[in-house]
CSV table of C-alpha atoms in Angstrom, one decimal:
chain,number,residue,atom,x,y,z
A,159,MET,CA,0.4,22.9,-21.2
A,160,ALA,CA,0.7,22.5,-17.2
A,161,GLU,CA,-2.6,20.0,-17.1
A,162,VAL,CA,-0.7,17.8,-19.7
A,163,VAL,CA,2.2,18.1,-17.7
A,164,ALA,CA,0.3,17.3,-14.4
A,165,GLY,CA,-1.2,14.1,-16.3
A,166,ILE,CA,1.8,13.1,-17.1
A,167,GLY,CA,3.3,12.9,-13.6
A,168,ALA,CA,0.1,11.3,-12.5
A,169,ALA,CA,0.3,8.5,-15.1
A,170,ALA,CA,3.3,7.3,-14.1
A,171,SER,CA,3.1,8.1,-10.3
A,172,ILE,CA,0.3,5.8,-10.1
A,173,VAL,CA,2.3,3.0,-12.6
A,174,GLN,CA,4.9,3.5,-9.4
A,175,LEU,CA,2.4,2.9,-6.9
A,176,ILE,CA,0.9,0.0,-8.8
A,177,VAL,CA,4.4,-1.8,-8.5
A,178,PHE,CA,5.3,-0.6,-5.0
A,179,THR,CA,1.7,-1.8,-3.8
A,180,THR,CA,2.3,-4.9,-5.6
A,181,HIS,CA,6.5,-5.4,-3.6
A,182,VAL,CA,4.4,-4.8,-0.5
A,183,ILE,CA,1.6,-7.6,-0.8
A,184,ARG,CA,4.9,-9.6,-1.7
A,185,ARG,CA,6.4,-8.6,1.1
A,186,LEU,CA,3.5,-9.4,3.3
A,187,GLY,CA,3.6,-12.7,1.6
A,188,GLU,CA,6.9,-13.5,3.2
A,189,TYR,CA,5.9,-12.3,6.5
A,190,ARG,CA,3.3,-15.4,6.4
A,191,GLU,CA,5.7,-17.4,5.2
A,192,HIS,CA,8.4,-16.8,8.1
A,193,THR,CA,5.7,-17.0,11.1
A,194,ALA,CA,2.6,-19.0,12.4
A,195,GLU,CA,0.3,-16.0,12.8
A,196,ILE,CA,0.1,-12.4,11.9
A,197,PRO,CA,-1.1,-10.3,14.0
A,198,THR,CA,-4.5,-9.1,12.8
A,199,VAL,CA,-3.3,-5.7,11.5
A,200,PHE,CA,-1.3,-7.1,9.6
A,201,ARG,CA,-4.3,-9.4,8.0
A,202,GLN,CA,-6.1,-6.2,8.1
A,203,ILE,CA,-3.8,-4.9,5.4
A,204,ALA,CA,-3.9,-7.8,3.3
A,205,ILE,CA,-7.2,-7.1,2.6
A,206,GLU,CA,-6.9,-3.6,1.7
A,207,LEU,CA,-4.1,-3.8,-0.2
A,208,PRO,CA,-5.4,-5.7,-3.1
A,209,VAL,CA,-8.0,-3.1,-3.6
A,210,LEU,CA,-5.6,-0.2,-4.0
A,211,GLU,CA,-3.7,-2.0,-6.6
A,212,HIS,CA,-6.9,-3.0,-8.6
A,213,THR,CA,-7.9,0.4,-8.0
A,214,LEU,CA,-5.4,1.6,-9.3
A,215,LYS,CA,-4.9,-0.7,-12.4
A,216,GLN,CA,-8.6,0.9,-13.2
A,217,LEU,CA,-7.2,4.4,-12.3
A,218,GLN,CA,-4.5,3.5,-15.3
A,219,LEU,CA,-6.5,2.0,-17.7
A,220,SER,CA,-8.8,5.0,-17.6
A,221,TYR,CA,-6.0,7.0,-18.0
A,222,ASP,CA,-4.7,4.9,-21.0
A,223,SER,CA,-8.1,5.1,-22.6
A,224,GLY,CA,-8.6,9.0,-22.1
A,225,ASN,CA,-11.5,8.7,-20.6
A,226,ILE,CA,-9.9,11.2,-17.2
A,227,GLY,CA,-9.3,14.5,-18.0
A,228,ALA,CA,-6.2,16.5,-17.2
A,229,LYS,CA,-8.3,18.6,-14.3
A,230,THR,CA,-9.2,15.4,-12.8
A,231,ARG,CA,-5.6,13.8,-13.5
A,232,ALA,CA,-4.2,17.0,-11.8
A,233,ALA,CA,-6.3,16.8,-8.7
A,234,ILE,CA,-5.8,13.0,-7.7
A,235,GLU,CA,-2.3,13.9,-8.0
A,236,PRO,CA,-1.8,14.6,-4.3
A,237,ALA,CA,-4.0,11.9,-3.7
A,238,ILE,CA,-1.4,9.4,-5.5
A,239,GLU,CA,1.3,10.7,-3.7
A,240,GLU,CA,0.0,10.4,-0.3
A,241,CYS,CA,-1.1,7.2,-0.7
A,242,GLN,CA,2.5,6.3,-2.0
A,243,GLN,CA,3.7,7.9,1.3
A,244,ALA,CA,1.5,5.4,3.1
A,245,VAL,CA,2.4,2.1,1.3
A,246,LYS,CA,6.5,3.1,1.7
A,247,THR,CA,5.3,3.6,5.3
A,248,GLN,CA,3.8,0.3,5.3
A,249,ASP,CA,6.4,-1.0,3.6
A,250,ALA,CA,9.3,-0.1,6.3
A,251,THR,CA,7.1,-1.0,8.6
A,252,PHE,CA,7.2,-4.4,7.4
A,253,ALA,CA,10.7,-4.9,6.2
A,254,ARG,CA,11.6,-4.0,10.4
A,255,LEU,CA,9.1,-6.7,11.4
A,256,THR,CA,9.3,-9.7,8.7
A,257,PRO,CA,11.7,-12.2,10.1
A,258,ALA,CA,14.4,-13.5,8.1
A,259,THR,CA,14.7,-17.9,7.8
A,260,THR,CA,17.5,-17.6,9.2
A,261,ASP,CA,16.8,-15.7,12.6
A,262,SER,CA,16.5,-17.6,15.8
A,263,LEU,CA,13.4,-18.2,17.7
A,264,ARG,CA,13.9,-15.3,20.2
A,265,LYS,CA,14.8,-12.7,17.3
A,266,LYS,CA,11.5,-13.7,15.4
A,267,PHE,CA,9.3,-13.5,18.7
A,268,GLY,CA,10.7,-10.5,19.5
A,269,LYS,CA,9.3,-9.1,15.8
A,270,ALA,CA,6.1,-10.5,16.5
A,271,LEU,CA,5.7,-8.9,19.8
A,272,LYS,CA,7.4,-5.5,17.8
A,273,GLY,CA,5.0,-5.9,15.6
A,274,ILE,CA,2.0,-6.0,18.0
A,275,LEU,CA,2.9,-2.7,19.6
A,276,GLN,CA,3.2,-0.9,16.0
A,277,ASP,CA,-1.2,-1.8,15.4
A,278,SER,CA,-2.2,1.3,16.3
A,279,ASN,CA,0.6,3.0,13.3
A,280,VAL,CA,-0.5,0.3,11.4
A,281,GLU,CA,-4.4,1.0,11.9
A,282,LYS,CA,-3.9,4.8,11.2
A,283,ASN,CA,-2.3,4.1,7.4
A,284,ILE,CA,-4.8,1.5,6.9
A,285,ALA,CA,-7.5,4.1,7.8
A,286,LYS,CA,-5.4,6.8,5.4
A,287,ILE,CA,-5.2,3.8,2.5
A,288,ARG,CA,-8.9,3.3,2.6
A,289,THR,CA,-9.5,6.8,2.5
A,290,LEU,CA,-7.7,7.7,-0.3
A,291,VAL,CA,-8.9,4.5,-2.1
A,292,HIS,CA,-12.3,5.4,-2.2
A,293,SER,CA,-11.6,9.3,-3.6
A,294,LEU,CA,-9.4,7.4,-6.4
A,295,THR,CA,-12.1,4.7,-6.9
A,296,LEU,CA,-14.5,7.6,-7.6
A,297,ALA,CA,-11.8,9.9,-10.0
A,298,SER,CA,-11.5,6.6,-11.9
A,299,TYR,CA,-15.6,7.3,-12.8
A,300,LEU,CA,-15.1,11.2,-13.3
């Protein structure tokens, strides 16, 4: 019974993470629209997040078709939760750094500078997401 509950929880977490990842990808697109050039590290996350989104959708298909057993579902739940936290952290960073269309040039420049200062934190998040994508991709084939 506990395995079934864990499986349902994991499936719901995957759906929630897909929605949230899509939201962050959209926010990154908005960032691109409002600035002439995005920091290199943000370009990297722009590459990583669509891979995560695709991996999660494949994992969801495996769940829906019953190809992933209850033990595997329970085992990957912590990875899904950790990935969700990393994506939320990234979203919060983008929210702080994305200039609004009404922002002055000075304010936009300030946010761009803050973005550069966030490089190391974003890189750590990217590394975490990359590792979790790898784990989740492997789990979708179990």
